[in-house]
Structure formats: structure tokens, C-alpha cells
Amino acid sequence: MTVQTDARVQADVRPEAAETEPAVETERRPWGSFERFTLNEPSTVKIIHVRPGQRLSLQRHRDRAELWVALDPGAVFEVAGRRILPEVGERVLIRAGDTHRLGSDGPAVRVLEIAFGHFDEDDIERLEDEYGRA
């Protein structure tokens, strides 16, 4: 069996070097393909569930970068002052220090988050929050 690799080589995603999306490799198989976002490196992976019409706090992190991948239609990404309405499967990199917020434009949405760098939920600096946590 031949394995074809279609690598989009880009920068490392250490917080201090996170200027572009991490290298993502696509490997093709007879049954289809898969995308590999990390390989043997420290990272934290979550799926974030946002209820219909809700949004997280506007926040930033000093010690980690995040890669968001939209899993459902209706997600809203706010990153460094830009409002992004991603297509399903679209990826957006949030560099360490960038302000960011995730929300729903109506339906419940899920977003895959891959964090690179030191992960600690207590490092969230909330700038705005609709739930009184800022």
C-alpha cells in the first residue's frame, strides 16, 4: 500500500512563534484521508459546545496559542478585532495575546480547539463577559 502525504508546511505553533497556522498533514488512504494537527508535541484538545445564541467572554491568554476548527454551521469567531463566520472545517489560529471570543449565530455549535503552549484555565484574562466574570 502506498501512503501519499500532502503536507502544508507552515510555522511552529509555540506561543512566541505562532504567526501562521501549524503544519497540518493530510494523509490519503484507500478509504479516504485524515488530517493530523499535532504529532508528538504537547497540546490540549477540547471540543467546545456553545448553546444557541450564546457566546464566551472576550479574552486572551499569555502562554498559549489556539487553533479553532468549526465543526458546525453558525459559529462566530472574533479574533483580534475581526469577526469571522467560518465554514464547517475552516481553521483559524489565535496567537498568544490575541483577543478572541467564540459564539453562536443562532444554532448550537461545536468547535474543536487545539491549544499549544502552557495550558491553564486560570490564565484567561477576561475583557468582556455577559455572565459577570470580567
mmCIF file of the C-alpha atoms, coordinates in Angstrom:
data_MODEL
# 
_entry.id   MODEL 
# 
loop_
_atom_site.group_PDB 
_atom_site.id 
_atom_site.type_symbol 
_atom_site.label_atom_id 
_atom_site.label_alt_id 
_atom_site.label_comp_id 
_atom_site.label_asym_id 
_atom_site.label_entity_id 
_atom_site.label_seq_id 
_atom_site.pdbx_PDB_ins_code 
_atom_site.Cartn_x 
_atom_site.Cartn_y 
_atom_site.Cartn_z 
_atom_site.occupancy 
_atom_site.B_iso_or_equiv 
_atom_site.pdbx_formal_charge 
_atom_site.auth_seq_id 
_atom_site.auth_comp_id 
_atom_site.auth_asym_id 
_atom_site.auth_atom_id 
_atom_site.pdbx_PDB_model_num 
ATOM 1   C CA . MET A 1 1   ? 0.000   0.000  0.000  1.00 0.00 ? 1   MET A CA 1 
ATOM 2   C CA . THR A 1 2   ? 1.295   3.450  -0.895 1.00 0.00 ? 2   THR A CA 1 
ATOM 3   C CA . VAL A 1 3   ? 0.678   6.299  1.532  1.00 0.00 ? 3   VAL A CA 1 
ATOM 4   C CA . GLN A 1 4   ? 0.604   9.715  -0.084 1.00 0.00 ? 4   GLN A CA 1 
ATOM 5   C CA . THR A 1 5   ? 1.328   12.693 2.118  1.00 0.00 ? 5   THR A CA 1 
ATOM 6   C CA . ASP A 1 6   ? 0.205   16.165 1.151  1.00 0.00 ? 6   ASP A CA 1 
ATOM 7   C CA . ALA A 1 7   ? 1.893   18.380 3.744  1.00 0.00 ? 7   ALA A CA 1 
ATOM 8   C CA . ARG A 1 8   ? 1.175   22.063 4.069  1.00 0.00 ? 8   ARG A CA 1 
ATOM 9   C CA . VAL A 1 9   ? 4.355   23.035 5.867  1.00 0.00 ? 9   VAL A CA 1 
ATOM 10  C CA . GLN A 1 10  ? 3.990   26.171 7.937  1.00 0.00 ? 10  GLN A CA 1 
ATOM 11  C CA . ALA A 1 11  ? 5.376   27.600 11.160 1.00 0.00 ? 11  ALA A CA 1 
ATOM 12  C CA . ASP A 1 12  ? 5.724   26.005 14.564 1.00 0.00 ? 12  ASP A CA 1 
ATOM 13  C CA . VAL A 1 13  ? 2.970   26.943 16.992 1.00 0.00 ? 13  VAL A CA 1 
ATOM 14  C CA . ARG A 1 14  ? 4.871   27.749 20.111 1.00 0.00 ? 14  ARG A CA 1 
ATOM 15  C CA . PRO A 1 15  ? 3.157   30.874 21.507 1.00 0.00 ? 15  PRO A CA 1 
ATOM 16  C CA . GLU A 1 16  ? 6.187   33.028 20.744 1.00 0.00 ? 16  GLU A CA 1 
ATOM 17  C CA . ALA A 1 17  ? 6.342   31.712 17.153 1.00 0.00 ? 17  ALA A CA 1 
ATOM 18  C CA . ALA A 1 18  ? 2.629   31.418 16.379 1.00 0.00 ? 18  ALA A CA 1 
ATOM 19  C CA . GLU A 1 19  ? 2.439   33.707 13.385 1.00 0.00 ? 19  GLU A CA 1 
ATOM 20  C CA . THR A 1 20  ? 0.835   31.201 10.998 1.00 0.00 ? 20  THR A CA 1 
ATOM 21  C CA . GLU A 1 21  ? -1.285  28.089 11.230 1.00 0.00 ? 21  GLU A CA 1 
ATOM 22  C CA . PRO A 1 22  ? 0.550   24.987 12.444 1.00 0.00 ? 22  PRO A CA 1 
ATOM 23  C CA . ALA A 1 23  ? 1.738   22.433 9.927  1.00 0.00 ? 23  ALA A CA 1 
ATOM 24  C CA . VAL A 1 24  ? -1.181  20.168 9.047  1.00 0.00 ? 24  VAL A CA 1 
ATOM 25  C CA . GLU A 1 25  ? -0.523  16.964 7.162  1.00 0.00 ? 25  GLU A CA 1 
ATOM 26  C CA . THR A 1 26  ? -3.146  15.199 5.097  1.00 0.00 ? 26  THR A CA 1 
ATOM 27  C CA . GLU A 1 27  ? -2.606  11.513 4.546  1.00 0.00 ? 27  GLU A CA 1 
ATOM 28  C CA . ARG A 1 28  ? -4.626  9.716  1.913  1.00 0.00 ? 28  ARG A CA 1 
ATOM 29  C CA . ARG A 1 29  ? -5.789  6.136  2.355  1.00 0.00 ? 29  ARG A CA 1 
ATOM 30  C CA . PRO A 1 30  ? -7.889  3.829  0.161  1.00 0.00 ? 30  PRO A CA 1 
ATOM 31  C CA . TRP A 1 31  ? -10.919 4.637  2.341  1.00 0.00 ? 31  TRP A CA 1 
ATOM 32  C CA . GLY A 1 32  ? -10.390 8.444  2.301  1.00 0.00 ? 32  GLY A CA 1 
ATOM 33  C CA . SER A 1 33  ? -7.958  10.598 4.260  1.00 0.00 ? 33  SER A CA 1 
ATOM 34  C CA . PHE A 1 34  ? -7.182  12.202 7.613  1.00 0.00 ? 34  PHE A CA 1 
ATOM 35  C CA . GLU A 1 35  ? -5.644  15.467 8.739  1.00 0.00 ? 35  GLU A CA 1 
ATOM 36  C CA . ARG A 1 36  ? -3.034  15.408 11.511 1.00 0.00 ? 36  ARG A CA 1 
ATOM 37  C CA . PHE A 1 37  ? -2.843  18.642 13.509 1.00 0.00 ? 37  PHE A CA 1 
ATOM 38  C CA . THR A 1 38  ? -0.135  17.634 16.003 1.00 0.00 ? 38  THR A CA 1 
ATOM 39  C CA . LEU A 1 39  ? 2.435   14.877 16.194 1.00 0.00 ? 39  LEU A CA 1 
ATOM 40  C CA . ASN A 1 40  ? 4.180   14.011 19.447 1.00 0.00 ? 40  ASN A CA 1 
ATOM 41  C CA . GLU A 1 41  ? 4.049   17.521 20.850 1.00 0.00 ? 41  GLU A CA 1 
ATOM 42  C CA . PRO A 1 42  ? 2.367   18.885 23.970 1.00 0.00 ? 42  PRO A CA 1 
ATOM 43  C CA . SER A 1 43  ? -1.096  20.207 23.231 1.00 0.00 ? 43  SER A CA 1 
ATOM 44  C CA . THR A 1 44  ? -4.544  20.299 24.798 1.00 0.00 ? 44  THR A CA 1 
ATOM 45  C CA . VAL A 1 45  ? -7.544  19.321 22.683 1.00 0.00 ? 45  VAL A CA 1 
ATOM 46  C CA . LYS A 1 46  ? -11.146 20.235 23.506 1.00 0.00 ? 46  LYS A CA 1 
ATOM 47  C CA . ILE A 1 47  ? -14.491 20.351 21.774 1.00 0.00 ? 47  ILE A CA 1 
ATOM 48  C CA . ILE A 1 48  ? -16.326 23.463 22.913 1.00 0.00 ? 48  ILE A CA 1 
ATOM 49  C CA . HIS A 1 49  ? -20.135 23.356 22.869 1.00 0.00 ? 49  HIS A CA 1 
ATOM 50  C CA . VAL A 1 50  ? -21.900 26.726 22.625 1.00 0.00 ? 50  VAL A CA 1 
ATOM 51  C CA . ARG A 1 51  ? -25.640 26.923 23.254 1.00 0.00 ? 51  ARG A CA 1 
ATOM 52  C CA . PRO A 1 52  ? -27.877 28.643 20.684 1.00 0.00 ? 52  PRO A CA 1 
ATOM 53  C CA . GLY A 1 53  ? -27.256 32.401 20.560 1.00 0.00 ? 53  GLY A CA 1 
ATOM 54  C CA . GLN A 1 54  ? -24.658 32.364 23.360 1.00 0.00 ? 54  GLN A CA 1 
ATOM 55  C CA . ARG A 1 55  ? -21.019 33.463 23.373 1.00 0.00 ? 55  ARG A CA 1 
ATOM 56  C CA . LEU A 1 56  ? -17.944 33.125 25.528 1.00 0.00 ? 56  LEU A CA 1 
ATOM 57  C CA . SER A 1 57  ? -16.137 36.051 27.125 1.00 0.00 ? 57  SER A CA 1 
ATOM 58  C CA . LEU A 1 58  ? -13.837 38.282 25.091 1.00 0.00 ? 58  LEU A CA 1 
ATOM 59  C CA . GLN A 1 59  ? -10.499 37.054 26.377 1.00 0.00 ? 59  GLN A CA 1 
ATOM 60  C CA . ARG A 1 60  ? -6.815  36.471 25.782 1.00 0.00 ? 60  ARG A CA 1 
ATOM 61  C CA . HIS A 1 61  ? -4.079  34.142 27.005 1.00 0.00 ? 61  HIS A CA 1 
ATOM 62  C CA . ARG A 1 62  ? -0.424  34.982 27.587 1.00 0.00 ? 62  ARG A CA 1 
ATOM 63  C CA . ASP A 1 63  ? 1.066   31.491 27.441 1.00 0.00 ? 63  ASP A CA 1 
ATOM 64  C CA . ARG A 1 64  ? -0.798  29.635 24.708 1.00 0.00 ? 64  ARG A CA 1 
ATOM 65  C CA . ALA A 1 65  ? -1.956  29.849 21.120 1.00 0.00 ? 65  ALA A CA 1 
ATOM 66  C CA . GLU A 1 66  ? -5.155  28.161 19.987 1.00 0.00 ? 66  GLU A CA 1 
ATOM 67  C CA . LEU A 1 67  ? -6.289  26.668 16.714 1.00 0.00 ? 67  LEU A CA 1 
ATOM 68  C CA . TRP A 1 68  ? -10.076 26.616 16.258 1.00 0.00 ? 68  TRP A CA 1 
ATOM 69  C CA . VAL A 1 69  ? -11.827 24.363 13.745 1.00 0.00 ? 69  VAL A CA 1 
ATOM 70  C CA . ALA A 1 70  ? -15.545 24.938 13.108 1.00 0.00 ? 70  ALA A CA 1 
ATOM 71  C CA . LEU A 1 71  ? -17.497 21.681 13.406 1.00 0.00 ? 71  LEU A CA 1 
ATOM 72  C CA . ASP A 1 72  ? -20.999 23.081 12.823 1.00 0.00 ? 72  ASP A CA 1 
ATOM 73  C CA . PRO A 1 73  ? -22.513 25.898 10.757 1.00 0.00 ? 73  PRO A CA 1 
ATOM 74  C CA . GLY A 1 74  ? -23.390 29.066 12.678 1.00 0.00 ? 74  GLY A CA 1 
ATOM 75  C CA . ALA A 1 75  ? -20.161 29.541 14.651 1.00 0.00 ? 75  ALA A CA 1 
ATOM 76  C CA . VAL A 1 76  ? -18.853 33.075 15.075 1.00 0.00 ? 76  VAL A CA 1 
ATOM 77  C CA . PHE A 1 77  ? -15.143 33.645 15.709 1.00 0.00 ? 77  PHE A CA 1 
ATOM 78  C CA . GLU A 1 78  ? -13.954 37.051 16.907 1.00 0.00 ? 78  GLU A CA 1 
ATOM 79  C CA . VAL A 1 79  ? -10.164 37.208 16.688 1.00 0.00 ? 79  VAL A CA 1 
ATOM 80  C CA . ALA A 1 80  ? -8.018  40.335 17.152 1.00 0.00 ? 80  ALA A CA 1 
ATOM 81  C CA . GLY A 1 81  ? -10.932 42.613 16.262 1.00 0.00 ? 81  GLY A CA 1 
ATOM 82  C CA . ARG A 1 82  ? -12.070 40.593 13.211 1.00 0.00 ? 82  ARG A CA 1 
ATOM 83  C CA . ARG A 1 83  ? -15.468 38.872 13.024 1.00 0.00 ? 83  ARG A CA 1 
ATOM 84  C CA . ILE A 1 84  ? -15.251 35.576 11.139 1.00 0.00 ? 84  ILE A CA 1 
ATOM 85  C CA . LEU A 1 85  ? -18.178 33.384 10.069 1.00 0.00 ? 85  LEU A CA 1 
ATOM 86  C CA . PRO A 1 86  ? -16.306 30.146 9.365  1.00 0.00 ? 86  PRO A CA 1 
ATOM 87  C CA . GLU A 1 87  ? -17.443 27.374 7.075  1.00 0.00 ? 87  GLU A CA 1 
ATOM 88  C CA . VAL A 1 88  ? -17.534 23.886 8.608  1.00 0.00 ? 88  VAL A CA 1 
ATOM 89  C CA . GLY A 1 89  ? -13.939 22.640 8.690  1.00 0.00 ? 89  GLY A CA 1 
ATOM 90  C CA . GLU A 1 90  ? -12.407 26.122 8.437  1.00 0.00 ? 90  GLU A CA 1 
ATOM 91  C CA . ARG A 1 91  ? -9.422  26.718 10.730 1.00 0.00 ? 91  ARG A CA 1 
ATOM 92  C CA . VAL A 1 92  ? -8.415  29.926 12.484 1.00 0.00 ? 92  VAL A CA 1 
ATOM 93  C CA . LEU A 1 93  ? -5.239  30.452 14.520 1.00 0.00 ? 93  LEU A CA 1 
ATOM 94  C CA . ILE A 1 94  ? -5.374  32.635 17.633 1.00 0.00 ? 94  ILE A CA 1 
ATOM 95  C CA . ARG A 1 95  ? -1.861  33.716 18.606 1.00 0.00 ? 95  ARG A CA 1 
ATOM 96  C CA . ALA A 1 96  ? -0.920  34.081 22.270 1.00 0.00 ? 96  ALA A CA 1 
ATOM 97  C CA . GLY A 1 97  ? -2.025  37.551 23.355 1.00 0.00 ? 97  GLY A CA 1 
ATOM 98  C CA . ASP A 1 98  ? -4.725  37.951 20.665 1.00 0.00 ? 98  ASP A CA 1 
ATOM 99  C CA . THR A 1 99  ? -8.174  38.906 21.914 1.00 0.00 ? 99  THR A CA 1 
ATOM 100 C CA . HIS A 1 100 ? -10.753 36.307 20.945 1.00 0.00 ? 100 HIS A CA 1 
ATOM 101 C CA . ARG A 1 101 ? -14.320 35.189 21.516 1.00 0.00 ? 101 ARG A CA 1 
ATOM 102 C CA . LEU A 1 102 ? -16.386 32.262 20.287 1.00 0.00 ? 102 LEU A CA 1 
ATOM 103 C CA . GLY A 1 103 ? -20.131 32.431 19.803 1.00 0.00 ? 103 GLY A CA 1 
ATOM 104 C CA . SER A 1 104 ? -23.194 31.060 18.071 1.00 0.00 ? 104 SER A CA 1 
ATOM 105 C CA . ASP A 1 105 ? -25.054 32.909 15.338 1.00 0.00 ? 105 ASP A CA 1 
ATOM 106 C CA . GLY A 1 106 ? -28.256 31.021 16.154 1.00 0.00 ? 106 GLY A CA 1 
ATOM 107 C CA . PRO A 1 107 ? -27.963 27.226 16.421 1.00 0.00 ? 107 PRO A CA 1 
ATOM 108 C CA . ALA A 1 108 ? -25.901 25.294 18.949 1.00 0.00 ? 108 ALA A CA 1 
ATOM 109 C CA . VAL A 1 109 ? -22.350 24.943 17.635 1.00 0.00 ? 109 VAL A CA 1 
ATOM 110 C CA . ARG A 1 110 ? -19.241 22.895 18.367 1.00 0.00 ? 110 ARG A CA 1 
ATOM 111 C CA . VAL A 1 111 ? -15.672 23.998 17.809 1.00 0.00 ? 111 VAL A CA 1 
ATOM 112 C CA . LEU A 1 112 ? -12.545 21.876 18.023 1.00 0.00 ? 112 LEU A CA 1 
ATOM 113 C CA . GLU A 1 113 ? -9.869  23.755 19.976 1.00 0.00 ? 113 GLU A CA 1 
ATOM 114 C CA . ILE A 1 114 ? -6.223  22.715 19.958 1.00 0.00 ? 114 ILE A CA 1 
ATOM 115 C CA . ALA A 1 115 ? -4.129  24.723 22.416 1.00 0.00 ? 115 ALA A CA 1 
ATOM 116 C CA . PHE A 1 116 ? -0.348  24.963 22.041 1.00 0.00 ? 116 PHE A CA 1 
ATOM 117 C CA . GLY A 1 117 ? 1.854   26.095 24.906 1.00 0.00 ? 117 GLY A CA 1 
ATOM 118 C CA . HIS A 1 118 ? 1.203   26.007 28.649 1.00 0.00 ? 118 HIS A CA 1 
ATOM 119 C CA . PHE A 1 119 ? -2.493  25.255 29.211 1.00 0.00 ? 119 PHE A CA 1 
ATOM 120 C CA . ASP A 1 120 ? -4.155  26.532 32.365 1.00 0.00 ? 120 ASP A CA 1 
ATOM 121 C CA . GLU A 1 121 ? -7.845  27.534 32.554 1.00 0.00 ? 121 GLU A CA 1 
ATOM 122 C CA . ASP A 1 122 ? -6.847  30.114 35.181 1.00 0.00 ? 122 ASP A CA 1 
ATOM 123 C CA . ASP A 1 123 ? -4.765  32.100 32.664 1.00 0.00 ? 123 ASP A CA 1 
ATOM 124 C CA . ILE A 1 124 ? -7.882  33.556 30.999 1.00 0.00 ? 124 ILE A CA 1 
ATOM 125 C CA . GLU A 1 125 ? -7.845  37.341 31.032 1.00 0.00 ? 125 GLU A CA 1 
ATOM 126 C CA . ARG A 1 126 ? -11.499 38.277 30.518 1.00 0.00 ? 126 ARG A CA 1 
ATOM 127 C CA . LEU A 1 127 ? -12.020 41.679 28.907 1.00 0.00 ? 127 LEU A CA 1 
ATOM 128 C CA . GLU A 1 128 ? -15.822 41.481 28.441 1.00 0.00 ? 128 GLU A CA 1 
ATOM 129 C CA . ASP A 1 129 ? -18.242 38.905 29.759 1.00 0.00 ? 129 ASP A CA 1 
ATOM 130 C CA . GLU A 1 130 ? -22.033 38.637 29.646 1.00 0.00 ? 130 GLU A CA 1 
ATOM 131 C CA . TYR A 1 131 ? -22.068 36.416 32.746 1.00 0.00 ? 131 TYR A CA 1 
ATOM 132 C CA . GLY A 1 132 ? -20.399 38.870 35.177 1.00 0.00 ? 132 GLY A CA 1 
ATOM 133 C CA . ARG A 1 133 ? -16.949 37.234 35.225 1.00 0.00 ? 133 ARG A CA 1 
ATOM 134 C CA . ALA A 1 134 ? -14.869 40.079 33.722 1.00 0.00 ? 134 ALA A CA 1 
# 
